[in-house]
């Protein structure tokens, strides 16, 4: 498997970037005019059952669950109730999406501690770092502190192996500002401020990720690594083209010395790119105030892109850095042992943002992965999709009514008959959405790697939005297997899952793999 892509070669120097952008615009226009693909689910088709012992029925679990409930108890629960044969243990993150107890303010499930860890949660490396692997980075002191000497891998692997369960180390690109060395690695935003994210071209960051996965792969008897990086490029960030963020186009990144160095190698003008992003910032601010350009919001946006092709080139530069990191992680793990499996988490925005989709080819990702975890969270997906539509409708598509914009986007994404924009948060996305996203990914990778859809099991939403149920967990899990998945990963973390939901997902797993 070739871990490298042609993304470096595809970057065009400034003198030809305008022609490249016009070509890309034509492709986007053709895509937007295309009719939706055939609704395979309406035909009642499903993939033939795969060998049960080759499938990965996984769940994401953080260290706190084993500390609170005990290793054997947790493994007994997930194996017996959830039909789990693969553990994705959160080894590195400073984020609460994969680590920690239930989010503050959310109801606790009927297992684990019922006391919030809001004041004690720290994050970091939940295994034991070995200094020799971090000689080439300033990011040396990342050991998680909230659980004392507890080592999630050393504590869980022996018990898991006795039960015949595979163990993967989950590593997430989430940081906190007070970690030693972070300030030296931070991205720089449009206004020259340090961001909370780390520059993917910074040599210290590159050395940390390869050192970390090498350390984990050499020091523990794991089956592989699952790498999380939910970072968007500067163009989508400036437009707020996601579901989480509030729109602040001045915060777009990165304009640091390392990005400037890489841009120069590729003939991309830093000055023109920065000037273009300042113009984009002005456009976004005016759009959000409702100050309509004479030719409309979308036309003005395209005019800006044509005048400053460096905007797109700078966005592609970010993607190039991200893919280089993925390739280096793959190489590092395989360099320890070729049989170790490497997977990448493909973020939720990939499933409802056509612009993001265009920058994330499943076929190319599959060249540097043994499996992809595609996020297909349908319950919280309704709320998130509605947020995304509202965000893009506040800028480049401000002339289009919300409901019409969502329906148009549904056609672009090959969505089925989903709820209206007003009902989406309470209705969620349907199990058919899980089915379609599974089939799209399988078709995209062309047999080069496995597809493991991430299944929403109790992911928190706003008080007025849909809450998951056992029926939802069952239907989403069943839809993934009907779509031909090589397994699933119950998400986001065991500490926020109700056991009734876990058992329902387990029932779907057993039904999908029996016989």
XYZ file of C-alpha atoms in Angstrom, residues 27-438:
412
model
C -15.938 20.908 -12.163
C -17.846 22.275 -9.177
C -20.506 23.734 -11.473
C -20.928 20.390 -13.201
C -21.291 18.669 -9.841
C -23.937 21.151 -8.693
C -25.951 20.557 -11.853
C -25.850 16.791 -11.544
C -28.894 14.750 -10.600
C -28.851 12.669 -7.406
C -27.639 9.118 -7.583
C -29.983 6.176 -7.520
C -31.567 5.501 -4.137
C -30.180 2.007 -3.593
C -31.954 1.592 -0.288
C -35.344 1.882 -2.000
C -34.425 -1.132 -4.122
C -34.033 -3.302 -1.034
C -30.469 -4.205 -1.966
C -27.802 -5.048 0.581
C -24.303 -6.406 0.527
C -23.742 -10.116 1.142
C -22.676 -10.981 4.689
C -18.924 -10.906 5.277
C -16.922 -13.336 7.360
C -17.772 -12.507 10.973
C -14.265 -13.123 12.287
C -12.782 -10.589 9.831
C -15.146 -7.792 10.850
C -14.394 -5.142 13.446
C -17.258 -4.399 15.821
C -15.728 -1.552 17.759
C -16.341 0.957 20.500
C -14.447 4.063 21.631
C -13.515 4.117 25.328
C -11.517 6.545 27.419
C -9.369 5.888 30.472
C -11.894 7.313 32.934
C -14.336 4.464 32.311
C -11.807 1.834 33.346
C -10.769 3.878 36.371
C -14.381 4.389 37.472
C -15.797 0.939 36.728
C -12.830 -1.431 36.527
C -11.251 -2.999 33.470
C -12.929 -6.407 33.673
C -16.374 -4.979 34.313
C -16.226 -2.622 31.343
C -14.932 -5.333 29.014
C -17.625 -7.738 30.176
C -20.325 -5.145 29.474
C -19.186 -4.126 26.018
C -18.498 -7.685 24.910
C -21.665 -9.285 26.263
C -24.112 -6.460 25.677
C -22.540 -4.652 22.735
C -21.105 -7.665 20.843
C -17.827 -5.759 20.690
C -14.663 -7.480 19.483
C -12.479 -4.378 18.932
C -11.572 -1.652 21.426
C -10.561 1.826 20.336
C -8.853 3.138 23.454
C -8.330 6.872 23.730
C -4.580 7.139 24.236
C -3.934 10.769 23.313
C -6.202 13.823 23.328
C -6.833 17.009 25.230
C -10.442 17.059 24.057
C -13.588 15.894 25.827
C -15.146 14.297 22.762
C -13.104 11.112 23.273
C -11.946 11.413 26.886
C -13.475 12.220 30.250
C -16.873 11.457 31.737
C -20.163 12.714 30.402
C -20.043 16.346 29.281
C -20.865 18.874 32.016
C -24.576 19.584 32.145
C -25.596 16.369 30.408
C -27.391 13.524 32.246
C -25.139 10.675 33.337
C -25.785 7.167 31.997
C -26.586 4.509 34.616
C -22.986 3.299 34.862
C -19.717 4.832 35.935
C -19.268 7.752 38.292
C -22.133 10.205 38.644
C -19.813 13.094 39.525
C -18.649 15.532 36.856
C -14.924 15.704 36.120
C -15.238 19.224 34.738
C -12.704 20.583 37.240
C -10.298 17.632 37.167
C -10.207 16.735 33.470
C -6.843 17.494 31.898
C -6.174 15.235 28.921
C -2.922 14.231 27.261
C -1.222 10.861 26.860
C -3.044 8.174 28.852
C -0.243 5.673 28.279
C 3.369 6.081 29.451
C 5.498 8.216 27.085
C 9.065 7.057 26.534
C 11.400 10.086 26.167
C 13.586 8.619 23.440
C 10.751 9.000 20.925
C 10.322 12.731 21.530
C 13.910 13.960 21.117
C 13.101 15.962 17.982
C 10.122 17.908 19.304
C 9.461 20.518 21.972
C 6.222 18.670 22.784
C 7.783 16.378 25.360
C 5.602 16.596 28.479
C 2.152 15.378 27.510
C 1.383 12.735 30.128
C -2.255 12.932 31.332
C -2.354 13.705 35.037
C -5.917 13.115 36.228
C -5.653 9.340 36.772
C -2.308 9.125 38.547
C -0.178 6.229 37.321
C -2.983 4.542 35.366
C -1.791 3.417 31.930
C -4.763 2.634 29.707
C -2.848 0.350 27.334
C -0.891 -1.595 29.935
C -4.040 -2.025 32.028
C -6.480 -3.038 29.316
C -4.497 -4.984 26.702
C -3.900 -8.173 28.779
C -7.556 -8.455 29.779
C -8.729 -7.702 26.253
C -6.441 -10.312 24.683
C -7.757 -12.963 27.067
C -11.228 -12.235 25.689
C -10.030 -12.373 22.077
C -10.557 -8.643 21.585
C -8.417 -6.423 19.365
C -7.003 -3.189 20.770
C -6.405 -0.008 18.795
C -4.874 3.189 20.121
C -6.898 6.299 19.299
C -4.841 9.456 18.853
C -6.556 12.841 18.414
C -5.175 16.203 17.299
C -6.695 18.195 20.181
C -4.566 20.410 22.412
C -4.734 22.885 25.274
C -2.807 26.145 25.450
C -0.929 25.405 28.677
C 0.872 22.296 27.401
C 4.660 22.940 27.376
C 5.826 23.663 23.839
C 2.390 24.412 22.359
C 3.040 28.143 21.957
C 6.071 27.347 19.815
C 3.911 25.209 17.540
C 0.693 27.231 17.322
C -0.865 28.305 14.077
C -1.025 32.039 13.318
C -4.346 33.514 12.231
C -5.116 36.236 9.699
C -4.572 38.999 12.257
C -1.247 37.589 13.491
C -2.612 36.011 16.677
C -1.682 32.585 18.011
C -4.420 30.001 17.549
C -5.354 27.006 19.704
C -4.396 24.631 16.895
C -0.910 23.440 15.906
C 0.696 24.103 12.531
C 0.893 20.950 10.446
C 4.056 22.203 8.719
C 5.890 22.889 11.974
C 8.747 20.337 12.268
C 8.058 19.967 16.009
C 4.478 18.920 15.292
C 5.509 16.468 12.590
C 8.111 14.936 14.909
C 5.616 14.650 17.737
C 3.001 12.706 15.778
C 5.505 10.259 14.304
C 7.230 9.906 17.678
C 3.955 9.287 19.479
C 2.645 6.578 17.159
C 6.087 4.935 17.010
C 6.246 4.939 20.808
C 2.794 3.395 21.152
C 3.401 0.819 18.415
C 6.757 -0.318 19.841
C 5.909 -0.166 23.527
C 2.569 -1.967 23.564
C 0.995 -5.049 21.997
C -1.639 -3.141 20.051
C -3.345 -4.117 16.815
C -3.106 -0.677 15.273
C -3.742 3.054 15.478
C -6.777 5.223 14.717
C -5.756 8.843 14.015
C -8.172 11.759 14.457
C -7.673 15.149 12.812
C -10.882 17.165 12.361
C -9.212 20.256 10.971
C -10.684 22.350 8.138
C -8.684 24.488 5.767
C -8.675 28.304 5.868
C -11.327 28.831 3.173
C -14.030 26.750 4.845
C -13.114 28.154 8.251
C -13.423 31.709 6.979
C -16.896 30.960 5.620
C -17.999 29.079 8.724
C -18.741 26.107 6.490
C -19.001 23.634 9.361
C -21.508 22.687 12.054
C -19.620 23.586 15.234
C -17.991 26.914 14.737
C -19.287 30.425 15.028
C -18.230 32.485 12.057
C -15.154 34.649 12.581
C -13.206 34.976 9.354
C -10.346 36.790 11.103
C -9.497 33.549 12.933
C -8.712 31.554 9.817
C -5.267 29.901 9.755
C -2.422 29.414 9.075
C -0.096 32.246 8.064
C 2.984 31.277 10.079
C 6.565 31.121 8.848
C 6.296 27.388 8.148
C 3.301 27.864 5.856
C 5.107 30.726 4.142
C 8.126 28.484 3.575
C 6.053 25.703 1.999
C 4.091 28.196 -0.108
C 7.306 29.649 -1.489
C 8.482 26.177 -2.545
C 5.285 25.821 -4.567
C 5.300 29.305 -6.053
C 2.285 30.515 -4.080
C 2.390 34.193 -3.186
C 2.004 34.681 0.566
C 1.259 38.381 0.074
C -1.489 37.724 -2.473
C -2.977 34.930 -0.359
C -3.125 37.109 2.739
C -4.564 40.019 0.783
C -7.198 37.678 -0.624
C -8.176 36.398 2.811
C -8.513 39.971 4.069
C -10.881 40.646 1.153
C -12.757 37.446 2.019
C -12.992 38.616 5.620
C -14.604 41.857 4.430
C -17.040 39.898 2.271
C -18.035 37.601 5.144
C -18.591 40.486 7.553
C -20.695 42.410 5.016
C -22.711 39.305 4.173
C -23.537 38.609 7.798
C -24.808 42.176 8.124
C -27.076 41.628 5.121
C -25.205 44.120 2.945
C -26.057 42.584 -0.425
C -23.627 43.119 -3.319
C -25.275 44.432 -6.477
C -24.772 41.091 -8.245
C -25.689 38.984 -5.215
C -23.700 37.127 -2.575
C -22.734 34.036 -4.542
C -21.616 35.962 -7.631
C -19.523 38.298 -5.485
C -17.936 35.324 -3.751
C -17.016 33.696 -7.062
C -15.661 36.979 -8.363
C -13.406 37.138 -5.324
C -12.188 33.582 -5.917
C -11.392 34.346 -9.551
C -9.511 37.504 -8.663
C -7.571 35.792 -5.871
C -6.899 32.176 -6.878
C -4.301 32.233 -4.101
C -7.204 31.839 -1.643
C -7.868 28.359 -2.982
C -4.155 27.627 -3.352
C -3.606 28.468 0.337
C -6.509 26.198 1.274
C -5.011 23.377 -0.789
C -1.698 24.002 0.952
C -3.368 23.237 4.288
C -4.847 20.029 2.889
C -1.439 19.032 1.554
C 0.050 19.402 5.043
C -2.747 17.382 6.589
C -2.319 14.561 4.110
C 1.428 14.581 4.595
C 0.880 14.067 8.324
C -1.459 11.166 7.628
C 1.138 9.610 5.337
C 3.875 10.027 7.929
C 1.728 8.466 10.642
C 1.046 5.516 8.346
C 4.739 5.098 7.547
C 5.764 5.346 11.205
C 3.339 2.656 12.355
C 4.126 0.331 9.469
C 7.822 0.920 10.096
C 7.410 -0.743 13.478
C 5.396 -3.687 12.219
C 3.760 -4.074 8.819
C 0.862 -6.075 10.239
C -0.281 -3.180 12.416
C -3.423 -1.579 11.020
C -3.717 2.186 10.508
C -7.047 3.963 10.262
C -8.205 7.545 9.926
C -11.262 9.244 11.312
C -13.156 11.120 8.570
C -14.997 13.998 10.217
C -18.749 14.605 10.162
C -18.618 17.687 7.949
C -17.484 15.388 5.133
C -20.979 13.956 4.937
C -22.890 17.229 4.498
C -20.516 19.783 2.995
C -19.978 19.310 -0.777
C -17.012 21.698 -0.783
C -15.299 19.694 1.937
C -16.108 16.456 0.114
C -14.322 17.771 -2.949
C -11.124 18.124 -0.923
C -11.302 14.644 0.671
C -11.142 11.858 -1.886
C -11.915 8.473 -0.354
C -9.834 6.852 -3.075
C -6.768 8.918 -2.112
C -7.293 8.473 1.643
C -7.538 4.722 1.150
C -4.000 4.660 -0.253
C -2.612 5.566 3.153
C -5.003 3.586 5.366
C -6.087 0.055 6.199
C -9.500 1.328 7.271
C -11.476 4.550 7.457
C -13.837 5.441 10.248
C -16.445 7.541 8.455
C -18.617 9.594 10.775
C -22.279 8.782 10.109
C -23.809 10.094 13.331
C -27.474 10.413 12.415
C -29.204 11.524 15.639
C -26.933 14.476 16.356
C -26.524 14.791 12.596
C -29.873 16.553 12.269
C -28.810 19.337 14.602
C -25.360 19.538 13.010
C -26.629 19.555 9.432
C -29.099 22.323 10.237
C -26.284 24.363 11.804
C -24.164 23.909 8.694
C -26.971 25.049 6.382
C -27.636 28.106 8.531
C -23.940 28.972 8.503
C -23.483 28.852 4.738
C -26.822 30.627 4.223
C -25.509 33.561 6.221
C -22.693 34.211 3.725
C -22.297 32.908 0.171
C -25.869 31.559 -0.169
C -27.659 34.375 1.654
C -29.937 34.967 -1.366
C -31.346 31.430 -1.084
C -34.145 30.629 1.415
C -33.025 28.151 4.079
C -35.360 25.313 3.168
C -34.615 25.578 -0.549
C -30.882 25.665 0.146
C -31.086 22.534 2.284
C -33.144 20.667 -0.317
C -30.666 21.667 -3.033
C -27.775 20.496 -0.866
C -29.615 17.208 -0.250
C -29.547 16.573 -3.982
C -25.828 17.303 -4.146
C -25.182 14.869 -1.297
C -27.548 12.121 -2.506
C -29.598 12.334 0.677
C -33.014 10.742 0.786
C -36.230 12.183 2.190
C -34.877 13.879 5.294
C -36.773 16.255 7.576
C -37.261 19.968 6.879
C -34.706 22.470 8.137
C -36.933 23.431 11.089
C -37.573 19.802 12.046
C -34.052 18.465 11.496
C -32.736 19.051 15.040
C -35.642 17.171 16.629
C -35.944 14.522 13.898
C -32.254 13.816 13.333
C -31.038 12.265 10.114
C -32.528 8.916 9.179
C -30.933 5.443 9.222
C -31.087 5.701 5.429
C -28.467 8.454 5.725
C -26.164 5.944 7.469
C -26.813 3.422 4.713
C -26.072 5.893 1.920
C -22.891 7.232 3.547
C -21.655 3.669 4.042
